[in-house]
Coordinates of C-alpha atoms in Angstrom, one line a residue:
M283 CA 7.1 -6.3 -24.7
N284 CA 9.5 -5.3 -22.0
S285 CA 12.2 -8.0 -21.6
R286 CA 13.8 -6.3 -18.5
Q287 CA 13.7 -8.7 -15.5
P288 CA 13.9 -6.5 -12.4
E289 CA 15.0 -7.8 -9.0
R290 CA 11.6 -6.6 -7.6
S291 CA 8.5 -4.9 -8.8
V292 CA 7.4 -1.4 -7.7
P293 CA 3.9 -1.0 -6.3
V294 CA 1.8 1.8 -7.9
V295 CA -0.8 3.4 -5.6
V296 CA -3.6 5.4 -7.2
L297 CA -4.7 8.5 -5.2
A298 CA -8.2 9.4 -6.3
G299 CA -11.0 11.8 -5.2
F300 CA -12.9 14.7 -6.5
L301 CA -11.6 18.2 -6.9
G302 CA -10.9 19.8 -3.5
S303 CA -11.1 16.6 -1.5
G304 CA -7.4 17.0 -0.4
K305 CA -5.5 14.6 -2.7
T306 CA -2.6 17.0 -3.1
T307 CA -2.5 17.6 0.6
V308 CA -2.3 13.9 1.3
L309 CA 0.4 13.5 -1.4
N310 CA 2.5 16.3 0.1
H311 CA 2.1 14.8 3.6
L312 CA 3.3 11.4 2.2
L313 CA 6.3 13.1 0.6
G314 CA 7.2 15.1 3.7
N315 CA 7.0 12.1 6.0
R316 CA 8.4 9.4 3.8
G317 CA 11.6 8.7 5.8
G318 CA 14.2 7.2 3.4
T319 CA 11.6 5.9 0.9
R320 CA 12.1 6.9 -2.7
I321 CA 8.7 8.0 -4.1
G322 CA 8.0 8.4 -7.8
V323 CA 5.0 10.7 -8.5
V324 CA 2.7 10.9 -11.5
V325 CA 0.5 14.0 -11.4
N326 CA -2.1 15.4 -13.8
D327 CA -1.8 19.0 -12.8
F328 CA 1.7 19.9 -11.9
G329 CA 0.7 23.4 -10.9
S330 CA -1.2 22.0 -7.9
I331 CA 1.9 20.6 -6.3
E332 CA 4.0 22.8 -4.0
I333 CA 7.5 23.0 -5.3
D334 CA 8.8 22.8 -1.8
A335 CA 7.1 19.6 -1.2
M336 CA 8.4 18.1 -4.4
S337 CA 11.9 19.2 -3.4
V338 CA 11.5 17.0 -0.3
A339 CA 11.1 14.0 -2.6
G340 CA 14.5 14.9 -4.3
Q341 CA 15.3 14.7 -7.9
V342 CA 12.2 16.5 -9.1
G343 CA 13.0 16.0 -12.7
D344 CA 13.7 12.3 -12.4
S345 CA 11.2 11.1 -9.8
M346 CA 8.2 12.9 -11.1
V347 CA 6.3 13.1 -14.4
S348 CA 3.5 15.6 -15.0
L349 CA 0.5 15.1 -17.2
G350 CA -1.2 18.4 -17.8
G351 CA -4.5 18.8 -19.6
G352 CA -7.1 16.2 -18.9
C353 CA -7.5 13.0 -17.0
L354 CA -5.2 10.0 -17.0
C355 CA -8.1 7.7 -17.8
C356 CA -9.2 9.6 -21.0
A357 CA -6.7 12.1 -22.2
V358 CA -3.6 9.9 -21.9
D359 CA -3.7 6.5 -23.6
G360 CA -2.3 3.4 -22.0
S361 CA 1.0 3.5 -24.0
E362 CA 1.8 6.9 -22.7
L363 CA 1.2 5.9 -19.1
D364 CA 3.3 2.8 -19.6
A365 CA 6.2 5.0 -20.9
Y366 CA 6.0 7.2 -17.8
L367 CA 6.0 4.2 -15.5
E368 CA 8.9 2.7 -17.5
K369 CA 10.9 5.9 -16.8
L370 CA 10.2 6.0 -13.1
T371 CA 11.0 2.3 -12.6
A372 CA 14.4 2.6 -14.3
P373 CA 17.0 1.0 -11.9
A374 CA 19.0 4.2 -11.7
H375 CA 16.2 6.0 -9.8
R376 CA 15.8 3.2 -7.2
I377 CA 12.2 4.1 -6.7
D378 CA 10.4 2.2 -3.9
V379 CA 6.8 3.1 -4.7
I380 CA 4.9 5.2 -7.2
V381 CA 1.9 7.4 -6.3
I382 CA -0.4 8.5 -9.1
E383 CA -2.4 11.6 -8.1
A384 CA -5.4 11.3 -10.5
S385 CA -7.4 14.2 -11.9
G386 CA -10.4 15.2 -9.8
L387 CA -12.6 13.9 -12.6
A388 CA -10.8 10.7 -13.4
E389 CA -12.6 7.3 -13.5
P390 CA -10.8 5.1 -11.0
Q391 CA -12.1 1.9 -12.7
E392 CA -10.4 2.8 -15.9
M393 CA -7.1 3.7 -14.1
I394 CA -7.1 0.4 -12.3
R395 CA -7.7 -1.4 -15.6
M396 CA -4.8 0.4 -17.3
L397 CA -2.4 -0.5 -14.4
M398 CA -3.6 -4.1 -14.3
A399 CA -3.0 -4.4 -18.1
N400 CA 0.5 -2.9 -17.9
E401 CA 3.0 -5.5 -19.1
N402 CA 6.1 -3.9 -17.5
P403 CA 7.4 -6.6 -15.0
A404 CA 8.8 -3.8 -12.8
V405 CA 5.3 -2.5 -12.1
R406 CA 2.5 -3.9 -10.0
Y407 CA -0.8 -2.4 -9.0
G408 CA -0.7 -1.4 -5.3
G409 CA -4.3 -0.4 -4.5
M410 CA -6.6 2.6 -4.9
V411 CA -7.1 5.2 -2.2
H412 CA -10.1 7.4 -2.5
V413 CA -10.1 10.8 -0.6
V414 CA -13.4 12.2 0.6
D415 CA -14.1 15.8 1.7
A416 CA -16.1 15.5 4.9
A417 CA -17.1 19.2 4.8
E418 CA -18.5 18.9 1.2
F419 CA -19.7 15.3 1.3
D420 CA -23.3 15.9 0.5
A421 CA -22.6 18.6 -2.1
T422 CA -20.1 16.4 -3.9
R423 CA -22.5 13.5 -4.1
E424 CA -25.2 15.8 -5.5
K425 CA -22.9 17.3 -8.1
H426 CA -21.1 14.0 -8.9
P427 CA -23.6 11.1 -8.6
E428 CA -20.8 8.7 -9.7
T429 CA -19.2 9.2 -6.2
D430 CA -21.0 6.1 -4.9
R431 CA -19.6 4.0 -7.8
H432 CA -16.1 5.3 -7.1
L433 CA -16.4 4.4 -3.4
A434 CA -17.4 0.9 -4.4
V435 CA -14.0 0.2 -6.1
A436 CA -11.8 1.9 -3.5
D437 CA -9.4 -0.3 -1.4
L438 CA -9.0 2.4 1.3
I439 CA -11.2 5.4 1.9
V440 CA -9.7 8.5 3.5
L441 CA -12.3 10.8 5.1
N442 CA -10.4 14.1 5.1
K443 CA -11.2 17.5 6.7
T444 CA -12.9 15.9 9.7
D445 CA -11.9 19.0 11.6
R446 CA -14.5 20.9 9.7
V447 CA -17.5 18.8 10.9
D448 CA -18.8 18.0 14.3
A449 CA -19.0 14.5 15.8
A450 CA -22.6 13.8 14.8
E451 CA -22.0 14.8 11.2
R452 CA -18.8 12.7 11.0
T453 CA -20.8 9.7 12.3
R454 CA -23.5 10.3 9.7
I455 CA -21.0 10.5 6.9
E456 CA -19.2 7.3 8.1
T457 CA -22.5 5.5 8.0
E458 CA -23.2 6.7 4.5
L459 CA -19.7 5.6 3.4
G460 CA -20.4 2.2 5.0
A461 CA -23.5 1.8 2.8
H462 CA -21.6 2.5 -0.5
R463 CA -18.1 1.0 0.1
A464 CA -17.3 -2.6 -0.8
P465 CA -17.6 -5.0 2.2
G466 CA -14.4 -4.8 4.3
T467 CA -13.1 -1.6 2.9
P468 CA -11.6 0.5 5.7
V469 CA -12.4 4.2 6.3
I470 CA -9.6 6.3 7.9
A471 CA -10.7 9.7 9.3
T472 CA -8.1 12.5 9.2
D473 CA -7.6 16.2 8.8
H474 CA -5.1 18.1 6.7
G475 CA -4.4 14.9 4.8
R476 CA -2.3 13.4 7.6
I477 CA -2.5 9.8 6.8
D478 CA 0.2 7.5 8.1
P479 CA 2.5 6.6 5.2
E480 CA 3.0 3.1 6.6
L481 CA -0.5 2.3 5.7
L482 CA 0.4 2.5 2.0
F483 CA 4.1 1.7 1.7
D484 CA 7.3 0.9 3.6
R485 CA 8.7 4.1 5.2
R486 CA 12.4 3.3 5.4
P487 CA 14.8 5.0 7.9
W488 CA 17.3 7.2 6.3
T489 CA 20.1 4.8 7.2
E490 CA 18.4 1.6 6.2
T491 CA 20.3 -0.5 3.8
R492 CA 18.5 -3.9 3.9
G493 CA 15.1 -5.5 4.3
Q494 CA 11.5 -4.5 3.8
L495 CA 10.1 -4.9 7.3
S496 CA 11.3 -1.7 8.9
F497 CA 8.8 -0.5 11.5
E498 CA 11.0 1.0 14.3
D499 CA 8.6 3.9 14.9
L500 CA 5.4 1.8 15.0
L501 CA 6.9 -0.9 17.2
A502 CA 8.5 1.6 19.5
E503 CA 5.2 3.3 20.0
A504 CA 3.4 0.0 20.7
A505 CA 6.1 -1.0 23.2
G506 CA 6.2 2.5 24.8
A507 CA 10.0 2.7 24.2
G508 CA 12.2 3.8 21.4
S509 CA 15.3 1.6 21.8
D510 CA 15.7 1.0 18.1
S511 CA 14.8 4.5 17.0
D512 CA 16.9 6.4 19.4
D513 CA 19.9 6.1 17.0
H514 CA 18.1 8.2 14.4
G515 CA 18.3 11.4 16.4
H516 CA 15.9 14.2 16.1
D517 CA 13.9 13.8 12.9
H518 CA 10.4 13.8 11.6
E519 CA 9.6 10.4 12.8
A520 CA 10.6 11.2 16.4
C521 CA 8.5 14.3 16.3
E522 CA 5.5 12.3 15.1
Q523 CA 5.8 10.0 18.1
G524 CA 6.1 12.9 20.5
D525 CA 9.6 11.6 21.5
C526 CA 11.5 14.5 20.2
G527 CA 11.8 16.3 23.5
H528 CA 9.6 19.1 22.4
G529 CA 6.4 17.6 23.7
G530 CA 5.3 16.7 20.2
H531 CA 4.9 20.4 19.3
C532 CA 7.3 20.6 16.4
G533 CA 4.6 21.2 13.8
H534 CA 4.7 17.7 12.4
A535 CA 1.7 15.4 12.2
H536 CA 1.3 12.7 14.8
A537 CA 0.0 10.3 12.2
H538 CA 0.5 7.1 14.2
A539 CA -2.1 8.0 16.9
G540 CA -4.7 5.3 17.1
Y541 CA -2.7 2.7 15.1
E542 CA -1.5 -0.7 16.3
S543 CA 1.0 -3.0 14.7
V544 CA 1.2 -6.8 15.2
E545 CA 4.2 -9.0 14.1
F546 CA 3.9 -12.6 13.2
T547 CA 6.9 -14.9 12.5
S548 CA 6.8 -18.6 11.7
D549 CA 9.7 -21.0 10.7
R550 CA 7.1 -23.5 9.6
A551 CA 5.3 -23.1 6.3
L552 CA 1.8 -21.8 6.2
S553 CA -1.2 -23.5 4.6
P554 CA -2.2 -21.5 1.5
R555 CA -5.9 -22.4 1.9
R556 CA -6.1 -21.4 5.6
L557 CA -4.1 -18.2 5.0
I558 CA -6.4 -17.1 2.2
D559 CA -9.4 -17.9 4.4
F560 CA -7.9 -15.6 7.1
L561 CA -7.3 -12.9 4.6
D562 CA -10.7 -13.1 3.0
R563 CA -12.4 -12.4 6.4
R564 CA -9.9 -9.9 7.8
P565 CA -11.6 -7.1 9.8
A566 CA -12.2 -3.6 8.3
G567 CA -9.9 -2.1 10.9
L568 CA -6.9 -4.0 9.5
Y569 CA -5.6 -1.4 7.1
R570 CA -2.3 -2.9 6.0
I571 CA -0.5 -6.3 5.8
K572 CA 3.0 -6.7 4.4
G573 CA 5.8 -9.2 4.6
F574 CA 6.8 -12.6 3.2
V575 CA 5.2 -16.0 3.3
R576 CA 6.6 -19.5 3.1
F577 CA 4.3 -22.1 1.7
D578 CA 6.7 -24.9 0.5
V579 CA 4.0 -26.5 -1.6
P580 CA 5.8 -28.6 -4.3
G581 CA 6.4 -26.4 -7.3
H582 CA 5.8 -23.3 -5.1
E583 CA 8.8 -23.1 -2.9
E584 CA 9.4 -19.4 -3.6
R585 CA 9.2 -16.6 -1.2
Y586 CA 5.8 -14.9 -1.6
E587 CA 5.8 -11.2 -0.8
I588 CA 2.4 -10.1 0.4
H589 CA 1.0 -6.6 0.1
A590 CA -2.4 -5.5 1.3
V591 CA -3.9 -2.0 1.4
G592 CA -7.4 -2.0 2.7
R593 CA -9.2 -4.8 0.8
F594 CA -6.6 -4.9 -2.0
L595 CA -4.4 -7.9 -1.8
S596 CA -1.5 -9.2 -3.9
F597 CA 1.2 -11.9 -3.7
D598 CA 4.5 -11.5 -5.6
P599 CA 6.6 -14.7 -5.8
G600 CA 10.4 -14.5 -5.9
P601 CA 13.6 -16.3 -4.9
W602 CA 14.7 -16.5 -1.2
P603 CA 17.7 -14.2 -0.6
R604 CA 20.8 -16.2 -0.2
G605 CA 21.8 -16.6 3.4
E606 CA 18.4 -15.5 4.8
P607 CA 16.3 -18.1 6.7
R608 CA 13.2 -19.3 4.9
R609 CA 10.4 -18.2 7.2
T610 CA 7.1 -16.3 7.2
Q611 CA 7.4 -12.7 8.5
L612 CA 4.3 -10.5 8.6
V613 CA 3.4 -7.1 9.9
L614 CA -0.2 -6.1 10.3
I615 CA -1.2 -2.5 11.0
G616 CA -4.7 -1.4 12.0
S617 CA -7.0 0.4 14.4
G618 CA -9.2 -1.3 16.9
I619 CA -7.9 -4.7 16.0
D620 CA -7.6 -7.7 18.2
G621 CA -3.9 -8.3 18.1
P622 CA -3.8 -11.5 20.1
G623 CA -6.8 -12.8 18.2
L624 CA -5.1 -12.2 14.9
L625 CA -1.9 -13.9 16.0
R626 CA -3.9 -17.0 17.2
E627 CA -5.6 -17.2 13.8
L628 CA -2.3 -16.9 12.0
E629 CA -0.8 -19.6 14.2
E630 CA -3.6 -21.9 13.1
C631 CA -2.5 -21.3 9.5
R632 CA 0.7 -23.3 10.1
E633 CA 1.1 -26.4 7.9
E634 CA 2.5 -29.7 9.3
A635 CA 3.3 -31.3 6.0
P636 CA 3.4 -28.8 3.1
Q637 CA 5.2 -31.4 0.9
D638 CA 2.0 -33.4 0.8
A639 CA -0.2 -30.6 -0.5
G640 CA -1.4 -30.7 -4.1
P641 CA -0.9 -27.9 -6.5
E642 CA -4.6 -27.1 -6.2
S643 CA -4.0 -25.8 -2.7
M644 CA -2.2 -22.8 -4.2
W645 CA -5.1 -21.7 -6.5
G646 CA -6.4 -19.2 -4.0
V647 CA -3.0 -17.6 -3.6
L648 CA -2.3 -17.5 -7.4
R649 CA -5.6 -15.6 -7.9
Y650 CA -3.7 -12.6 -6.3
V651 CA -0.5 -13.0 -8.3
P652 CA -0.6 -10.1 -10.8
R653 CA 1.4 -12.0 -13.4
D654 CA 1.9 -15.7 -12.8
P655 CA 5.0 -16.7 -14.8
R656 CA 3.7 -20.3 -15.0
A657 CA 0.8 -19.0 -17.0
E658 CA 2.9 -17.3 -19.6
P659 CA 4.4 -19.0 -22.7
E660 CA 8.1 -19.6 -22.6
G661 CA 10.2 -17.1 -24.6
P662 CA 13.1 -17.9 -26.8
A663 CA 16.2 -19.4 -25.3
G664 CA 18.3 -16.9 -23.5
D665 CA 15.4 -14.9 -22.0
G666 CA 16.3 -16.2 -18.6

C-alpha cells in the first residue's frame, strides 16, 4: 500500500483505438502543443513514437515508459502498470498529466478497470479517448466487431482522418457513431490528429507558476483580442490562433477553431444536488469542464476539483490554498454550446444556506470521488 500523500493527484488519460486509427499522431500532436504542461507517457510500442516528438516532451528517459510486446490489458499485469505509474508520478518529475497510448488491440474496459483499481493516491483516472479512422471505419468494424463495444465505453470519440472522406460519408459515419456511443458522449471530427489539448488537460503557458485555470489562448480567441497572451511572444499557441503575424501559415495546427469557452465564478456555495443534475444532463457538445467547486455542506467544506472529459466526470476534494478566496471557478469548453444558457443554469445552482444541508445532499457528488477518504479505515497513528 502506498503511504505517500501527494499534494495533488495526476490524471491518467487512456488513448485507445485500433491499429492505424491515428493514436500516435494524436499523441505527437498533444506533445508538440502542450505549452508548459509536463506530460508523462506510457506506450506499448516505443518504436511507433517519433523520437523528435518525444524530445519535445523533454526528459525522454524520465517522463516516458515503454511496454513492448503485447497489450497493457493482457500482457502486463496490474502490478507492473502500477509500478510504471508510481515512477511517473514521483514528485521529482512534476508530471501534470499521464497519457497511456494503448495497443491497437487492447481492451479499453480492462484498462479502465486497472486504473480504477490502482491504489496509488497520486493517480486518478482521467477518462478514455477512442480514436476512429474515418477512412477505414466500415473495414475496421467488419474486421473488429468489438468496435461497437469499445465505442460504448469511450468518454470522448475522436473521428480522425476526416480529410479522406467527403461530407456525406462523414455525416453517415457520425450517425453510426451516434448509434453505438453512450448517451452524451461527444464526437470530435479532426484530421492529422489535431485535437485541442485543452479538451483533455490544462495546457500551461511556459511562464506559468501558479493556478490550474490557465486559458489565455481560448479566452483571447473568444474575446477577439490577445491582451493576456501578447506577453508570450511568438510561439506555438500564437500560431494556432493565427495571431503570429504570419497569417496563421506557420505549419502549426489551428486546433481551437470551432471551440468556445465559458467561465463561471461564484463566491456563494453551490447546491451539490442541483450541480449534479446540471452535469448529468450536460449537452454532448460540452467537451470539457474543469475548475473548483465550493459546497460548504457541513463535513464537506473542502475545495472540490472537478474534471470532466466528454461524459467522464470526477471530483477530487482537497484543502483550500491558504490566502486564496473560497469560491467556485469553472471553465467549460465545447462546440455549438449555448454559453449564456449554461451560465444561467449554473447560476441557479447557487445555494442560499449550505450550512442547513444534510450529508445526504453530497451523495451524488461522492459517487464521482475516486477514493473517498471517509470510506477508508483509519490507519495507525502518524499516517497523517
